[in-house]
């Protein structure tokens, strides 16, 4: 059975301001951002189908500033599109969202649906499907920077089964997403366990046997204070234009994380990758062979510490403070390599690695489960949406 097709514009709530672009750029620039207030949705809060909404990593506006953009408020069940840059990103404000309202940035579009005829979750699943992400990407209305406009969003095709059927389809797909989210939470908890163990032993110095170890000039006996460059070597990543990438399983990492995939990996695993240009400070532990881009740094050599210890060492250093750029933040490797760090005894490092490796093995297993679950969901989605599977 093939459902009737309609356009997104036919599903928009028939009230002024139900489909809007974000504020003009100069009205919502970085000079207005504060540490708390009304969160601003940006591209990092949206994905191309992997998550409904990333409810963290916000910048904020004051209540007074946010009140200047009443038409740009996003609420529960609103659908958000990235309109400039990473077009194809779609999100939905979840029912259990952290904040009662959000503001979309100048690079987003917000759609508020008529929930008498369209189930927001159903519409989100359709718009974030592989088929529709590819379609939205093909609608680029810009040049060097991909762009979408309200007219293109209005014309997006949407299948429209009966409302009860929409709800049943959304419930089935949500069950898969709930499994994935549960595993994500378990992964975060496991990593936090390893992080707290690192801090307990190597920051607070409450490692096994610490009662019998002298602290001399702030350094436990048997430990060393030495430059980071003596522990590991950071290396700039490699060029790989989008036009040269082939479909494959090797993740391609930029300064903000995975930006694509390729059929060839440039570096082996386990690997640590962090931002070199643009976005600095976040360190990523990569457990499969990958390709770091030239906007990222990777650890070319683990000289005196394992990837597991080095991951937390780099994460706790605050690499963003080694910014050597002017208009564009850039991590200065030479300054970072010269930064002093504490290296524990070989025996203590080995003991930590045994526990950390076990934890990261559990994390890898959960990540593989998520990939399998997502694969099943993605295979099921088009069959449900087309009516090929009765619900």
mmCIF file of C-alpha atoms in Angstrom:
data_model
loop_
_atom_site.group_PDB
_atom_site.id
_atom_site.type_symbol
_atom_site.label_atom_id
_atom_site.label_comp_id
_atom_site.label_asym_id
_atom_site.label_seq_id
_atom_site.Cartn_x
_atom_site.Cartn_y
_atom_site.Cartn_z
ATOM 1 C CA UNK A 1 0.000 0.000 0.000
ATOM 2 C CA UNK A 2 1.315 3.450 -0.924
ATOM 3 C CA UNK A 3 0.094 6.305 1.248
ATOM 4 C CA UNK A 4 -1.115 9.610 -0.128
ATOM 5 C CA UNK A 5 1.709 12.091 -0.682
ATOM 6 C CA UNK A 6 1.544 15.667 0.498
ATOM 7 C CA UNK A 7 3.903 18.590 1.059
ATOM 8 C CA UNK A 8 5.256 19.702 4.421
ATOM 9 C CA UNK A 9 3.484 23.034 3.954
ATOM 10 C CA UNK A 10 0.139 21.196 4.153
ATOM 11 C CA UNK A 11 1.073 19.840 7.587
ATOM 12 C CA UNK A 12 2.157 23.137 9.142
ATOM 13 C CA UNK A 13 -0.062 24.542 11.887
ATOM 14 C CA UNK A 14 -2.208 27.208 10.168
ATOM 15 C CA UNK A 15 -1.031 29.995 12.457
ATOM 16 C CA UNK A 16 1.372 32.818 11.624
ATOM 17 C CA UNK A 17 4.947 31.998 12.643
ATOM 18 C CA UNK A 18 4.553 28.206 12.412
ATOM 19 C CA UNK A 19 7.367 27.967 9.835
ATOM 20 C CA UNK A 20 10.218 30.423 10.393
ATOM 21 C CA UNK A 21 13.908 31.010 9.848
ATOM 22 C CA UNK A 22 16.189 32.002 12.702
ATOM 23 C CA UNK A 23 17.012 35.622 13.600
ATOM 24 C CA UNK A 24 19.267 37.708 11.371
ATOM 25 C CA UNK A 25 22.884 36.766 12.090
ATOM 26 C CA UNK A 26 24.038 40.047 13.604
ATOM 27 C CA UNK A 27 21.113 39.974 16.056
ATOM 28 C CA UNK A 28 22.132 36.653 17.593
ATOM 29 C CA UNK A 29 25.930 36.672 17.292
ATOM 30 C CA UNK A 30 28.463 35.424 19.822
ATOM 31 C CA UNK A 31 28.638 38.799 21.576
ATOM 32 C CA UNK A 32 25.154 38.111 22.975
ATOM 33 C CA UNK A 33 25.941 34.652 24.350
ATOM 34 C CA UNK A 34 25.932 34.149 28.122
ATOM 35 C CA UNK A 35 26.575 31.212 30.471
ATOM 36 C CA UNK A 36 22.936 30.518 31.290
ATOM 37 C CA UNK A 37 19.487 31.562 30.170
ATOM 38 C CA UNK A 38 17.529 30.475 27.093
ATOM 39 C CA UNK A 39 19.456 27.835 25.064
ATOM 40 C CA UNK A 40 20.238 28.454 21.391
ATOM 41 C CA UNK A 41 19.867 25.524 19.006
ATOM 42 C CA UNK A 42 22.785 25.267 16.569
ATOM 43 C CA UNK A 43 24.043 22.680 14.105
ATOM 44 C CA UNK A 44 25.808 20.660 16.806
ATOM 45 C CA UNK A 45 22.400 19.884 18.347
ATOM 46 C CA UNK A 46 21.137 18.191 15.167
ATOM 47 C CA UNK A 47 22.190 15.083 13.232
ATOM 48 C CA UNK A 48 21.364 13.368 9.964
ATOM 49 C CA UNK A 49 19.145 10.710 11.468
ATOM 50 C CA UNK A 50 21.366 9.296 14.205
ATOM 51 C CA UNK A 51 19.711 11.165 17.114
ATOM 52 C CA UNK A 52 16.425 13.004 17.502
ATOM 53 C CA UNK A 53 18.023 15.922 19.348
ATOM 54 C CA UNK A 54 21.278 16.564 21.190
ATOM 55 C CA UNK A 55 20.036 18.345 24.278
ATOM 56 C CA UNK A 56 23.422 19.717 25.365
ATOM 57 C CA UNK A 57 26.348 21.832 24.183
ATOM 58 C CA UNK A 58 24.322 25.041 24.124
ATOM 59 C CA UNK A 59 25.174 28.682 24.210
ATOM 60 C CA UNK A 60 22.553 30.883 25.874
ATOM 61 C CA UNK A 61 20.780 34.213 25.537
ATOM 62 C CA UNK A 62 19.473 36.289 28.421
ATOM 63 C CA UNK A 63 15.712 36.249 28.945
ATOM 64 C CA UNK A 64 15.627 39.852 27.787
ATOM 65 C CA UNK A 65 17.495 39.111 24.563
ATOM 66 C CA UNK A 66 15.475 35.971 23.835
ATOM 67 C CA UNK A 67 12.247 37.950 24.220
ATOM 68 C CA UNK A 68 13.247 39.920 21.111
ATOM 69 C CA UNK A 69 12.710 36.791 18.981
ATOM 70 C CA UNK A 70 9.224 35.492 19.907
ATOM 71 C CA UNK A 71 8.744 33.878 16.488
ATOM 72 C CA UNK A 72 12.023 31.956 16.791
ATOM 73 C CA UNK A 73 11.119 30.035 19.938
ATOM 74 C CA UNK A 74 11.214 26.229 19.624
ATOM 75 C CA UNK A 75 8.999 24.069 21.827
ATOM 76 C CA UNK A 76 8.271 20.399 22.406
ATOM 77 C CA UNK A 77 7.449 18.531 19.146
ATOM 78 C CA UNK A 78 8.791 21.331 16.920
ATOM 79 C CA UNK A 79 10.923 20.108 14.016
ATOM 80 C CA UNK A 80 14.245 21.869 13.379
ATOM 81 C CA UNK A 81 16.265 21.951 10.145
ATOM 82 C CA UNK A 82 19.808 23.143 9.541
ATOM 83 C CA UNK A 83 19.451 25.706 6.766
ATOM 84 C CA UNK A 84 23.107 26.666 6.183
ATOM 85 C CA UNK A 85 26.191 24.441 6.148
ATOM 86 C CA UNK A 86 25.319 20.852 7.095
ATOM 87 C CA UNK A 87 21.961 20.764 5.339
ATOM 88 C CA UNK A 88 20.173 17.444 5.796
ATOM 89 C CA UNK A 89 20.355 17.727 9.571
ATOM 90 C CA UNK A 90 16.902 17.398 11.127
ATOM 91 C CA UNK A 91 15.809 17.240 14.765
ATOM 92 C CA UNK A 92 12.703 17.242 16.916
ATOM 93 C CA UNK A 93 12.369 18.787 20.373
ATOM 94 C CA UNK A 94 11.620 15.738 22.570
ATOM 95 C CA UNK A 95 8.918 15.456 25.206
ATOM 96 C CA UNK A 96 11.519 15.023 27.955
ATOM 97 C CA UNK A 97 13.612 18.012 26.848
ATOM 98 C CA UNK A 98 15.822 19.758 29.407
ATOM 99 C CA UNK A 99 14.414 23.257 28.850
ATOM 100 C CA UNK A 100 10.882 24.576 28.481
ATOM 101 C CA UNK A 101 11.834 26.534 25.356
ATOM 102 C CA UNK A 102 14.726 27.141 22.980
ATOM 103 C CA UNK A 103 15.744 29.753 20.401
ATOM 104 C CA UNK A 104 16.826 28.663 16.934
ATOM 105 C CA UNK A 105 20.036 30.181 15.585
ATOM 106 C CA UNK A 106 20.362 32.178 12.406
ATOM 107 C CA UNK A 107 21.224 28.936 10.561
ATOM 108 C CA UNK A 108 18.110 26.955 11.511
ATOM 109 C CA UNK A 109 14.502 26.695 10.366
ATOM 110 C CA UNK A 110 11.703 25.692 12.751
ATOM 111 C CA UNK A 111 8.468 23.970 11.701
ATOM 112 C CA UNK A 112 5.449 23.622 14.020
ATOM 113 C CA UNK A 113 2.998 21.000 12.792
ATOM 114 C CA UNK A 114 -0.763 20.735 12.902
ATOM 115 C CA UNK A 115 -1.008 17.807 15.311
ATOM 116 C CA UNK A 116 -4.624 17.146 14.358
ATOM 117 C CA UNK A 117 -3.438 15.684 11.052
ATOM 118 C CA UNK A 118 0.306 14.979 11.469
ATOM 119 C CA UNK A 119 2.137 13.130 14.236
ATOM 120 C CA UNK A 120 5.397 15.080 14.771
ATOM 121 C CA UNK A 121 7.452 11.937 15.492
ATOM 122 C CA UNK A 122 6.199 10.275 12.306
ATOM 123 C CA UNK A 123 7.098 13.333 10.256
ATOM 124 C CA UNK A 124 10.512 13.561 11.956
ATOM 125 C CA UNK A 125 11.309 9.903 11.176
ATOM 126 C CA UNK A 126 10.393 10.467 7.535
ATOM 127 C CA UNK A 127 12.427 13.670 7.186
ATOM 128 C CA UNK A 128 15.470 12.118 8.901
ATOM 129 C CA UNK A 129 15.405 8.936 6.810
ATOM 130 C CA UNK A 130 18.344 8.273 4.501
ATOM 131 C CA UNK A 131 16.160 8.877 1.480
ATOM 132 C CA UNK A 132 15.032 12.293 2.691
ATOM 133 C CA UNK A 133 18.440 13.368 4.034
ATOM 134 C CA UNK A 134 19.869 12.703 0.555
ATOM 135 C CA UNK A 135 16.963 14.545 -1.023
ATOM 136 C CA UNK A 136 17.381 17.575 1.253
ATOM 137 C CA UNK A 137 21.130 17.628 0.564
ATOM 138 C CA UNK A 138 20.363 17.707 -3.170
ATOM 139 C CA UNK A 139 18.204 20.820 -2.724
ATOM 140 C CA UNK A 140 21.216 23.036 -1.985
ATOM 141 C CA UNK A 141 20.308 26.588 -2.915
ATOM 142 C CA UNK A 142 23.717 28.077 -2.122
ATOM 143 C CA UNK A 143 27.195 28.102 -3.576
ATOM 144 C CA UNK A 144 30.252 27.411 -1.432
ATOM 145 C CA UNK A 145 28.012 27.212 1.668
ATOM 146 C CA UNK A 146 25.033 24.846 1.206
ATOM 147 C CA UNK A 147 21.727 26.642 1.866
ATOM 148 C CA UNK A 148 18.037 25.857 2.271
ATOM 149 C CA UNK A 149 15.195 28.381 2.326
ATOM 150 C CA UNK A 150 11.622 28.313 3.553
ATOM 151 C CA UNK A 151 10.297 27.652 0.051
ATOM 152 C CA UNK A 152 12.334 24.450 -0.261
ATOM 153 C CA UNK A 153 11.257 23.304 3.196
ATOM 154 C CA UNK A 154 7.597 23.898 2.352
ATOM 155 C CA UNK A 155 7.875 21.709 -0.754
ATOM 156 C CA UNK A 156 9.409 18.696 1.006
ATOM 157 C CA UNK A 157 7.305 15.604 0.160
ATOM 158 C CA UNK A 158 5.749 13.661 3.052
ATOM 159 C CA UNK A 159 3.658 10.458 2.929
ATOM 160 C CA UNK A 160 0.441 10.787 4.909
ATOM 161 C CA UNK A 161 -1.165 7.580 6.182
ATOM 162 C CA UNK A 162 -4.146 7.791 8.568
ATOM 163 C CA UNK A 163 -3.279 9.537 11.845
ATOM 164 C CA UNK A 164 -3.523 6.372 13.963
ATOM 165 C CA UNK A 165 -1.209 4.605 11.526
ATOM 166 C CA UNK A 166 1.282 7.479 11.810
ATOM 167 C CA UNK A 167 1.281 7.039 15.579
ATOM 168 C CA UNK A 168 1.794 3.264 15.368
ATOM 169 C CA UNK A 169 4.700 3.668 12.933
ATOM 170 C CA UNK A 170 6.300 6.328 15.145
ATOM 171 C CA UNK A 171 5.914 4.065 18.199
ATOM 172 C CA UNK A 172 7.634 1.137 16.448
ATOM 173 C CA UNK A 173 10.577 3.252 15.315
ATOM 174 C CA UNK A 174 10.803 4.966 18.697
ATOM 175 C CA UNK A 175 11.232 1.576 20.371
ATOM 176 C CA UNK A 176 14.459 1.103 18.404
ATOM 177 C CA UNK A 177 15.586 4.620 19.255
ATOM 178 C CA UNK A 178 14.876 3.978 22.936
ATOM 179 C CA UNK A 179 17.170 0.938 22.866
ATOM 180 C CA UNK A 180 19.893 3.023 21.215
ATOM 181 C CA UNK A 181 19.477 5.851 23.722
ATOM 182 C CA UNK A 182 19.618 3.418 26.651
ATOM 183 C CA UNK A 183 22.926 2.090 25.345
ATOM 184 C CA UNK A 184 24.217 5.638 24.852
ATOM 185 C CA UNK A 185 23.490 6.351 28.498
ATOM 186 C CA UNK A 186 25.262 3.149 29.555
ATOM 187 C CA UNK A 187 28.266 4.130 27.418
ATOM 188 C CA UNK A 188 28.376 7.567 29.064
ATOM 189 C CA UNK A 189 28.202 5.984 32.531
ATOM 190 C CA UNK A 190 30.987 3.527 31.751
ATOM 191 C CA UNK A 191 33.253 6.265 30.436
ATOM 192 C CA UNK A 192 32.509 8.350 33.520
ATOM 193 C CA UNK A 193 33.552 5.403 35.706
ATOM 194 C CA UNK A 194 36.911 5.277 33.920
ATOM 195 C CA UNK A 195 37.253 9.076 34.098
ATOM 196 C CA UNK A 196 36.617 9.143 37.835
ATOM 197 C CA UNK A 197 39.131 6.341 38.367
ATOM 198 C CA UNK A 198 41.702 8.396 36.442
ATOM 199 C CA UNK A 199 40.969 11.470 38.563
ATOM 200 C CA UNK A 200 41.060 9.494 41.807
ATOM 201 C CA UNK A 201 44.461 7.995 41.057
ATOM 202 C CA UNK A 202 46.231 10.607 38.958
ATOM 203 C CA UNK A 203 44.670 13.934 39.979
ATOM 204 C CA UNK A 204 43.721 13.414 43.615
ATOM 205 C CA UNK A 205 46.643 10.976 44.166
ATOM 206 C CA UNK A 206 44.503 8.358 45.917
ATOM 207 C CA UNK A 207 45.981 5.478 43.954
ATOM 208 C CA UNK A 208 46.539 1.963 45.386
ATOM 209 C CA UNK A 209 49.214 2.183 48.082
ATOM 210 C CA UNK A 210 49.234 5.997 48.144
ATOM 211 C CA UNK A 211 49.411 5.930 51.948
ATOM 212 C CA UNK A 212 52.993 4.704 51.735
ATOM 213 C CA UNK A 213 54.227 7.029 48.971
ATOM 214 C CA UNK A 214 55.905 10.357 49.708
ATOM 215 C CA UNK A 215 54.857 13.525 47.823
ATOM 216 C CA UNK A 216 57.908 15.584 46.922
ATOM 217 C CA UNK A 217 57.331 19.037 45.365
ATOM 218 C CA UNK A 218 53.822 17.968 44.407
ATOM 219 C CA UNK A 219 54.981 14.773 42.687
ATOM 220 C CA UNK A 220 54.477 11.289 44.181
ATOM 221 C CA UNK A 221 57.711 9.368 44.592
ATOM 222 C CA UNK A 222 58.398 7.239 41.510
ATOM 223 C CA UNK A 223 56.437 9.554 39.198
ATOM 224 C CA UNK A 224 57.902 12.017 36.689
ATOM 225 C CA UNK A 225 57.074 15.575 35.660
ATOM 226 C CA UNK A 226 57.962 15.940 31.984
ATOM 227 C CA UNK A 227 56.770 17.646 28.767
ATOM 228 C CA UNK A 228 53.738 16.178 27.030
ATOM 229 C CA UNK A 229 55.904 15.671 23.934
ATOM 230 C CA UNK A 230 57.928 13.076 25.862
ATOM 231 C CA UNK A 231 54.751 11.080 26.502
ATOM 232 C CA UNK A 232 53.125 11.245 23.057
ATOM 233 C CA UNK A 233 53.334 13.031 19.703
ATOM 234 C CA UNK A 234 50.449 14.972 18.194
ATOM 235 C CA UNK A 235 50.340 15.084 14.395
ATOM 236 C CA UNK A 236 48.271 17.110 11.951
ATOM 237 C CA UNK A 237 45.684 15.109 9.993
ATOM 238 C CA UNK A 238 45.460 14.532 6.246
ATOM 239 C CA UNK A 239 43.634 16.243 3.393
ATOM 240 C CA UNK A 240 40.611 14.418 2.008
ATOM 241 C CA UNK A 241 38.179 16.558 -0.011
ATOM 242 C CA UNK A 242 34.555 15.411 -0.005
ATOM 243 C CA UNK A 243 34.824 14.796 -3.754
ATOM 244 C CA UNK A 244 37.576 12.219 -3.155
ATOM 245 C CA UNK A 245 35.711 10.179 -0.537
ATOM 246 C CA UNK A 246 34.294 6.777 -1.395
ATOM 247 C CA UNK A 247 31.577 4.906 0.438
ATOM 248 C CA UNK A 248 33.130 2.861 3.229
ATOM 249 C CA UNK A 249 33.287 2.095 6.945
ATOM 250 C CA UNK A 250 36.281 4.216 7.990
ATOM 251 C CA UNK A 251 35.064 7.323 9.860
ATOM 252 C CA UNK A 252 36.495 10.655 8.718
ATOM 253 C CA UNK A 253 37.182 13.002 11.656
ATOM 254 C CA UNK A 254 37.329 16.785 11.561
ATOM 255 C CA UNK A 255 37.716 19.159 14.487
ATOM 256 C CA UNK A 256 34.102 18.606 15.600
ATOM 257 C CA UNK A 257 33.969 14.808 15.243
ATOM 258 C CA UNK A 258 32.849 12.480 12.452
ATOM 259 C CA UNK A 259 32.115 14.414 9.257
ATOM 260 C CA UNK A 260 31.800 11.463 6.872
ATOM 261 C CA UNK A 261 33.142 8.061 5.906
ATOM 262 C CA UNK A 262 35.688 6.662 3.449
ATOM 263 C CA UNK A 263 36.735 3.245 2.119
ATOM 264 C CA UNK A 264 40.349 3.722 3.290
ATOM 265 C CA UNK A 265 41.640 4.399 6.807
ATOM 266 C CA UNK A 266 44.750 6.505 7.281
ATOM 267 C CA UNK A 267 45.576 5.579 10.898
ATOM 268 C CA UNK A 268 45.081 2.460 12.981
ATOM 269 C CA UNK A 269 43.179 2.002 16.253
ATOM 270 C CA UNK A 270 42.990 2.654 19.104
ATOM 271 C CA UNK A 271 43.473 6.312 18.269
ATOM 272 C CA UNK A 272 42.998 9.702 19.914
ATOM 273 C CA UNK A 273 41.804 12.647 17.832
ATOM 274 C CA UNK A 274 41.267 16.265 18.826
ATOM 275 C CA UNK A 275 40.528 19.537 17.045
ATOM 276 C CA UNK A 276 43.411 21.437 15.458
ATOM 277 C CA UNK A 277 41.507 24.285 13.813
ATOM 278 C CA UNK A 278 38.113 25.782 14.560
ATOM 279 C CA UNK A 279 36.851 23.701 17.460
ATOM 280 C CA UNK A 280 39.418 22.950 20.181
ATOM 281 C CA UNK A 281 39.520 21.012 23.427
ATOM 282 C CA UNK A 282 37.442 17.870 22.943
ATOM 283 C CA UNK A 283 39.401 14.605 22.721
ATOM 284 C CA UNK A 284 37.870 11.546 21.050
ATOM 285 C CA UNK A 285 38.825 7.912 21.639
ATOM 286 C CA UNK A 286 38.462 6.056 18.326
ATOM 287 C CA UNK A 287 38.380 2.259 18.501
ATOM 288 C CA UNK A 288 38.394 1.506 14.757
ATOM 289 C CA UNK A 289 40.791 2.550 11.958
ATOM 290 C CA UNK A 290 39.919 6.054 10.773
ATOM 291 C CA UNK A 291 40.970 9.094 8.729
ATOM 292 C CA UNK A 292 41.768 12.307 10.667
ATOM 293 C CA UNK A 293 41.398 15.412 8.498
ATOM 294 C CA UNK A 294 43.793 18.350 8.453
ATOM 295 C CA UNK A 295 41.481 20.255 10.821
ATOM 296 C CA UNK A 296 42.233 17.617 13.464
ATOM 297 C CA UNK A 297 45.259 16.285 15.342
ATOM 298 C CA UNK A 298 45.939 12.601 15.991
ATOM 299 C CA UNK A 299 48.475 10.861 18.216
ATOM 300 C CA UNK A 300 51.169 9.653 15.863
ATOM 301 C CA UNK A 301 53.135 7.932 18.629
ATOM 302 C CA UNK A 302 52.315 6.775 22.155
ATOM 303 C CA UNK A 303 55.815 6.994 23.593
ATOM 304 C CA UNK A 304 55.362 6.298 27.286
ATOM 305 C CA UNK A 305 51.646 5.907 27.865
ATOM 306 C CA UNK A 306 48.828 3.852 26.402
ATOM 307 C CA UNK A 307 45.906 5.260 24.425
ATOM 308 C CA UNK A 308 43.619 4.720 27.442
ATOM 309 C CA UNK A 309 45.728 6.723 29.904
ATOM 310 C CA UNK A 310 46.575 9.351 27.270
ATOM 311 C CA UNK A 311 42.879 9.841 26.470
ATOM 312 C CA UNK A 312 42.121 11.067 29.971
ATOM 313 C CA UNK A 313 45.437 12.901 30.257
ATOM 314 C CA UNK A 314 44.661 14.990 27.158
ATOM 315 C CA UNK A 315 40.994 15.396 28.123
ATOM 316 C CA UNK A 316 41.929 16.868 31.509
ATOM 317 C CA UNK A 317 44.610 19.214 30.118
ATOM 318 C CA UNK A 318 42.180 21.701 28.583
ATOM 319 C CA UNK A 319 43.795 21.752 25.143
ATOM 320 C CA UNK A 320 41.761 24.809 24.138
ATOM 321 C CA UNK A 321 44.103 26.959 26.238
ATOM 322 C CA UNK A 322 46.883 26.265 23.717
ATOM 323 C CA UNK A 323 45.037 28.281 21.060
ATOM 324 C CA UNK A 324 47.602 29.978 18.862
ATOM 325 C CA UNK A 325 45.198 31.350 16.264
ATOM 326 C CA UNK A 326 43.732 34.813 15.826
ATOM 327 C CA UNK A 327 40.363 34.869 14.040
ATOM 328 C CA UNK A 328 40.207 31.042 13.837
ATOM 329 C CA UNK A 329 41.130 29.050 16.981
ATOM 330 C CA UNK A 330 44.144 26.860 16.216
ATOM 331 C CA UNK A 331 45.874 24.442 18.573
ATOM 332 C CA UNK A 332 49.611 25.189 18.743
ATOM 333 C CA UNK A 333 51.252 21.731 18.865
ATOM 334 C CA UNK A 334 54.631 23.061 19.910
ATOM 335 C CA UNK A 335 53.157 24.797 22.943
ATOM 336 C CA UNK A 336 51.059 21.739 23.799
ATOM 337 C CA UNK A 337 54.069 19.427 23.495
ATOM 338 C CA UNK A 338 56.004 21.646 25.896
ATOM 339 C CA UNK A 339 53.263 21.630 28.551
ATOM 340 C CA UNK A 340 54.328 19.786 31.736
ATOM 341 C CA UNK A 341 52.406 16.636 32.711
ATOM 342 C CA UNK A 342 52.754 13.994 35.418
ATOM 343 C CA UNK A 343 53.605 10.446 34.368
ATOM 344 C CA UNK A 344 52.927 7.738 36.997
ATOM 345 C CA UNK A 345 55.064 4.683 37.570
ATOM 346 C CA UNK A 346 54.988 1.931 34.943
ATOM 347 C CA UNK A 347 53.324 -0.489 37.347
ATOM 348 C CA UNK A 348 50.517 1.933 38.181
ATOM 349 C CA UNK A 349 49.970 2.688 34.502
ATOM 350 C CA UNK A 350 49.680 -1.029 33.766
ATOM 351 C CA UNK A 351 47.152 -1.477 36.574
ATOM 352 C CA UNK A 352 45.040 1.420 35.281
ATOM 353 C CA UNK A 353 45.208 0.126 31.708
ATOM 354 C CA UNK A 354 43.856 -3.291 32.725
ATOM 355 C CA UNK A 355 40.713 -1.705 34.153
ATOM 356 C CA UNK A 356 40.349 0.932 31.423
ATOM 357 C CA UNK A 357 40.698 -1.619 28.600
ATOM 358 C CA UNK A 358 37.961 -3.742 30.146
ATOM 359 C CA UNK A 359 35.641 -0.731 30.419
ATOM 360 C CA UNK A 360 36.316 0.375 26.839
ATOM 361 C CA UNK A 361 35.684 -3.179 25.621
ATOM 362 C CA UNK A 362 32.217 -2.981 27.186
ATOM 363 C CA UNK A 363 31.746 0.418 25.520
ATOM 364 C CA UNK A 364 32.727 -1.043 22.124
ATOM 365 C CA UNK A 365 30.213 -3.881 22.552
ATOM 366 C CA UNK A 366 27.411 -1.426 23.305
ATOM 367 C CA UNK A 367 28.430 0.749 20.350
ATOM 368 C CA UNK A 368 28.274 -2.303 18.054
ATOM 369 C CA UNK A 369 24.826 -3.154 19.404
ATOM 370 C CA UNK A 370 23.716 0.382 18.587
ATOM 371 C CA UNK A 371 24.994 0.105 15.028
ATOM 372 C CA UNK A 372 23.103 -3.157 14.535
ATOM 373 C CA UNK A 373 19.925 -1.719 16.059
ATOM 374 C CA UNK A 374 20.187 1.409 13.897
ATOM 375 C CA UNK A 375 20.736 -0.749 10.809
ATOM 376 C CA UNK A 376 17.553 -2.742 11.508
ATOM 377 C CA UNK A 377 15.605 0.468 12.175
ATOM 378 C CA UNK A 378 16.864 2.036 8.938
ATOM 379 C CA UNK A 379 15.869 -1.062 6.944
ATOM 380 C CA UNK A 380 12.441 -1.129 8.556
ATOM 381 C CA UNK A 381 11.707 2.589 8.199
ATOM 382 C CA UNK A 382 11.101 2.802 4.426
ATOM 383 C CA UNK A 383 8.936 -0.338 4.506
ATOM 384 C CA UNK A 384 6.781 1.125 7.250
ATOM 385 C CA UNK A 385 6.607 4.522 5.566
ATOM 386 C CA UNK A 386 5.548 3.022 2.244
ATOM 387 C CA UNK A 387 2.884 0.767 3.765
ATOM 388 C CA UNK A 388 4.770 -2.368 2.637
ATOM 389 C CA UNK A 389 4.531 -3.595 6.250
ATOM 390 C CA UNK A 390 1.072 -3.381 7.761
ATOM 391 C CA UNK A 391 0.811 -1.898 11.262
#
